[in-house]
């Protein structure tokens, strides 16, 4: 049966730890495996890190740059080199590829999100393997994905993937960092991410990468919430992908949550960046959780953040636990005036006829 598979490979797997030079044997193995999966009828997307690392090696830099401007310049040098390598390897196997560079803003605006979705759909119909990276040369801090683990999870959500593979420099998730703790226990299956509260996730794996195990767990939360089975496994052995797809328990697998989302709901849940929080009383929480109702002003007890109408917000209970997120019909200032009040009072309070709902149920997704 044809499946949609997103594979993310990190800088730590693509490059040698000491020099940051490309690990060509790993890339060759990965290209061979992905081409085989495509030939078997699967739809394949590759999210590849490495542009900054390759740029550093090309320019003779001994450490990853700290400033945004220098990082962007180095990424511009590395991205072309990285794609040249991929194109050479994939062409040898007669597999067409495409470069897709994204910023966070491409997923925040609804029309751009739809354009991204349609581009992926057309590329996959053409039997192309899209190679995705963050557009580091134009990204700004406020609109960065932060790391390619997050980017890959969001791409998996956009394309409605069946699998997300996070290829890294360890073979699976452990209860602690196995490089420094000999008593670390392997974790094979994760049914609920809350089980990992006590796991020591450590920091980024190498000086050349930006991610670490904590970002992979965050990515797994996004992907599994969108119904995507997620796997953390060793990047140096891409052959494991086929074995895992055949049913072998290699790496750490995160079981997907039920997939209730349509494309618009996935956009609200994962594409948008919340700019505020709205705290609700117990009645409003119950109405949203159990009945899927819209949020009314009467159920709001507190508001945080400077947001405008039609921006995304988190809906939380009194303790701050997020229960849902959605697109709000009022700005922060307007909500401060009408919170706790009945809908029929809103026109008199604001001086104009506003919306009955603060967040309509069609623009609301449970967390």
mmCIF file of N, CA and C in Angstrom, residues 194-238:
data_model
loop_
_atom_site.group_PDB
_atom_site.id
_atom_site.type_symbol
_atom_site.label_atom_id
_atom_site.label_comp_id
_atom_site.label_asym_id
_atom_site.label_seq_id
_atom_site.Cartn_x
_atom_site.Cartn_y
_atom_site.Cartn_z
ATOM 1 N N UNK A 194 3.307 12.311 27.371
ATOM 2 C CA UNK A 194 3.399 12.712 28.775
ATOM 3 C C UNK A 194 4.218 11.710 29.583
ATOM 4 N N UNK A 195 4.391 10.490 29.033
ATOM 5 C CA UNK A 195 5.217 9.477 29.707
ATOM 6 C C UNK A 195 6.678 9.924 29.796
ATOM 7 N N UNK A 196 7.075 10.873 28.957
ATOM 8 C CA UNK A 196 8.487 11.247 28.855
ATOM 9 C C UNK A 196 8.858 12.410 29.760
ATOM 10 N N UNK A 197 7.993 12.759 30.690
ATOM 11 C CA UNK A 197 8.231 13.931 31.544
ATOM 12 C C UNK A 197 9.560 13.828 32.300
ATOM 13 N N UNK A 198 9.953 12.605 32.662
ATOM 14 C CA UNK A 198 11.171 12.440 33.467
ATOM 15 C C UNK A 198 12.408 12.149 32.630
ATOM 16 N N UNK A 199 12.267 12.039 31.318
ATOM 17 C CA UNK A 199 13.407 11.713 30.472
ATOM 18 C C UNK A 199 14.352 12.903 30.370
ATOM 19 N N UNK A 200 15.662 12.630 30.515
ATOM 20 C CA UNK A 200 16.669 13.685 30.387
ATOM 21 C C UNK A 200 17.021 13.809 28.912
ATOM 22 N N UNK A 201 16.665 14.946 28.316
ATOM 23 C CA UNK A 201 16.803 15.070 26.867
ATOM 24 C C UNK A 201 18.116 15.702 26.434
ATOM 25 N N UNK A 202 18.831 16.351 27.309
ATOM 26 C CA UNK A 202 20.130 16.905 26.954
ATOM 27 C C UNK A 202 20.030 18.081 26.001
ATOM 28 N N UNK A 203 21.166 18.404 25.353
ATOM 29 C CA UNK A 203 21.231 19.551 24.435
ATOM 30 C C UNK A 203 21.547 19.050 23.039
ATOM 31 N N UNK A 204 21.911 19.968 22.141
ATOM 32 C CA UNK A 204 22.170 19.570 20.761
ATOM 33 C C UNK A 204 23.354 18.613 20.693
ATOM 34 N N UNK A 205 23.305 17.714 19.702
ATOM 35 C CA UNK A 205 24.270 16.630 19.626
ATOM 36 C C UNK A 205 25.675 17.061 19.240
ATOM 37 N N UNK A 206 25.823 18.010 18.312
ATOM 38 C CA UNK A 206 27.143 18.412 17.862
ATOM 39 C C UNK A 206 27.200 19.926 17.733
ATOM 40 N N UNK A 207 28.453 20.423 17.564
ATOM 41 C CA UNK A 207 28.627 21.879 17.414
ATOM 42 C C UNK A 207 28.051 22.371 16.095
ATOM 43 N N UNK A 208 27.793 21.464 15.142
ATOM 44 C CA UNK A 208 27.329 21.884 13.817
ATOM 45 C C UNK A 208 25.822 21.921 13.704
ATOM 46 N N UNK A 209 25.107 21.313 14.638
ATOM 47 C CA UNK A 209 23.647 21.241 14.539
ATOM 48 C C UNK A 209 22.955 22.206 15.476
ATOM 49 N N UNK A 210 21.628 22.369 15.272
ATOM 50 C CA UNK A 210 20.849 23.258 16.137
ATOM 51 C C UNK A 210 19.881 22.481 17.002
ATOM 52 N N UNK A 211 19.621 21.228 16.651
ATOM 53 C CA UNK A 211 18.609 20.453 17.361
ATOM 54 C C UNK A 211 19.201 19.673 18.515
ATOM 55 N N UNK A 212 18.450 18.762 19.043
ATOM 56 C CA UNK A 212 18.814 17.881 20.134
ATOM 57 C C UNK A 212 17.609 17.013 20.379
ATOM 58 N N UNK A 213 17.695 16.145 21.390
ATOM 59 C CA UNK A 213 16.574 15.230 21.610
ATOM 60 C C UNK A 213 15.306 15.976 22.025
ATOM 61 N N UNK A 214 15.463 17.085 22.724
ATOM 62 C CA UNK A 214 14.275 17.833 23.154
ATOM 63 C C UNK A 214 13.485 18.345 21.952
ATOM 64 N N UNK A 215 14.182 18.790 20.895
ATOM 65 C CA UNK A 215 13.469 19.268 19.711
ATOM 66 C C UNK A 215 12.800 18.123 18.966
ATOM 67 N N UNK A 216 13.381 16.934 19.049
ATOM 68 C CA UNK A 216 12.775 15.780 18.388
ATOM 69 C C UNK A 216 11.494 15.346 19.108
ATOM 70 N N UNK A 217 11.488 15.453 20.424
ATOM 71 C CA UNK A 217 10.272 15.134 21.172
ATOM 72 C C UNK A 217 9.187 16.161 20.889
ATOM 73 N N UNK A 218 9.583 17.440 20.790
ATOM 74 C CA UNK A 218 8.615 18.477 20.426
ATOM 75 C C UNK A 218 8.060 18.232 19.028
ATOM 76 N N UNK A 219 8.933 17.812 18.106
ATOM 77 C CA UNK A 219 8.491 17.502 16.742
ATOM 78 C C UNK A 219 7.535 16.314 16.755
ATOM 79 N N UNK A 220 7.850 15.313 17.572
ATOM 80 C CA UNK A 220 6.969 14.139 17.677
ATOM 81 C C UNK A 220 5.596 14.538 18.202
ATOM 82 N N UNK A 221 5.558 15.514 19.095
ATOM 83 C CA UNK A 221 4.268 15.972 19.634
ATOM 84 C C UNK A 221 3.420 16.614 18.530
ATOM 85 N N UNK A 222 4.055 17.436 17.697
ATOM 86 C CA UNK A 222 3.341 18.066 16.582
ATOM 87 C C UNK A 222 2.859 17.007 15.597
ATOM 88 N N UNK A 223 3.779 16.103 15.214
ATOM 89 C CA UNK A 223 3.462 15.130 14.172
ATOM 90 C C UNK A 223 2.419 14.115 14.632
ATOM 91 N N UNK A 224 2.597 13.562 15.827
ATOM 92 C CA UNK A 224 1.627 12.566 16.301
ATOM 93 C C UNK A 224 0.267 13.205 16.527
ATOM 94 N N UNK A 225 0.259 14.499 16.933
ATOM 95 C CA UNK A 225 -1.009 15.210 17.082
ATOM 96 C C UNK A 225 -1.743 15.367 15.767
ATOM 97 N N UNK A 226 -0.984 15.327 14.649
ATOM 98 C CA UNK A 226 -1.586 15.397 13.318
ATOM 99 C C UNK A 226 -1.820 14.004 12.736
ATOM 100 N N UNK A 227 -1.643 12.968 13.570
ATOM 101 C CA UNK A 227 -1.912 11.599 13.127
ATOM 102 C C UNK A 227 -0.764 10.934 12.397
ATOM 103 N N UNK A 228 0.471 11.439 12.585
ATOM 104 C CA UNK A 228 1.631 10.907 11.867
ATOM 105 C C UNK A 228 2.473 10.044 12.817
ATOM 106 N N UNK A 229 2.688 8.764 12.461
ATOM 107 C CA UNK A 229 3.574 7.903 13.260
ATOM 108 C C UNK A 229 5.005 8.419 13.107
ATOM 109 N N UNK A 230 5.689 8.632 14.222
ATOM 110 C CA UNK A 230 7.002 9.285 14.217
ATOM 111 C C UNK A 230 8.057 8.344 14.777
ATOM 112 N N UNK A 231 9.227 8.340 14.150
ATOM 113 C CA UNK A 231 10.310 7.429 14.556
ATOM 114 C C UNK A 231 11.610 8.218 14.690
ATOM 115 N N UNK A 232 12.316 8.001 15.798
ATOM 116 C CA UNK A 232 13.678 8.506 15.968
ATOM 117 C C UNK A 232 14.614 7.324 15.772
ATOM 118 N N UNK A 233 15.551 7.452 14.831
ATOM 119 C CA UNK A 233 16.475 6.340 14.591
ATOM 120 C C UNK A 233 17.810 6.862 14.067
ATOM 121 N N UNK A 234 18.782 5.952 13.987
ATOM 122 C CA UNK A 234 20.161 6.281 13.644
ATOM 123 C C UNK A 234 20.276 6.753 12.202
ATOM 124 N N UNK A 235 20.868 7.937 12.001
ATOM 125 C CA UNK A 235 20.990 8.491 10.664
ATOM 126 C C UNK A 235 22.073 7.844 9.822
ATOM 127 N N UNK A 236 23.069 7.209 10.446
ATOM 128 C CA UNK A 236 24.174 6.607 9.700
ATOM 129 C C UNK A 236 23.765 5.305 9.008
ATOM 130 N N UNK A 237 22.591 4.769 9.345
ATOM 131 C CA UNK A 237 22.125 3.520 8.735
ATOM 132 C C UNK A 237 20.734 3.729 8.134
ATOM 133 N N UNK A 238 20.643 4.446 7.014
ATOM 134 C CA UNK A 238 19.337 4.722 6.395
ATOM 135 C C UNK A 238 18.575 3.458 5.993
#
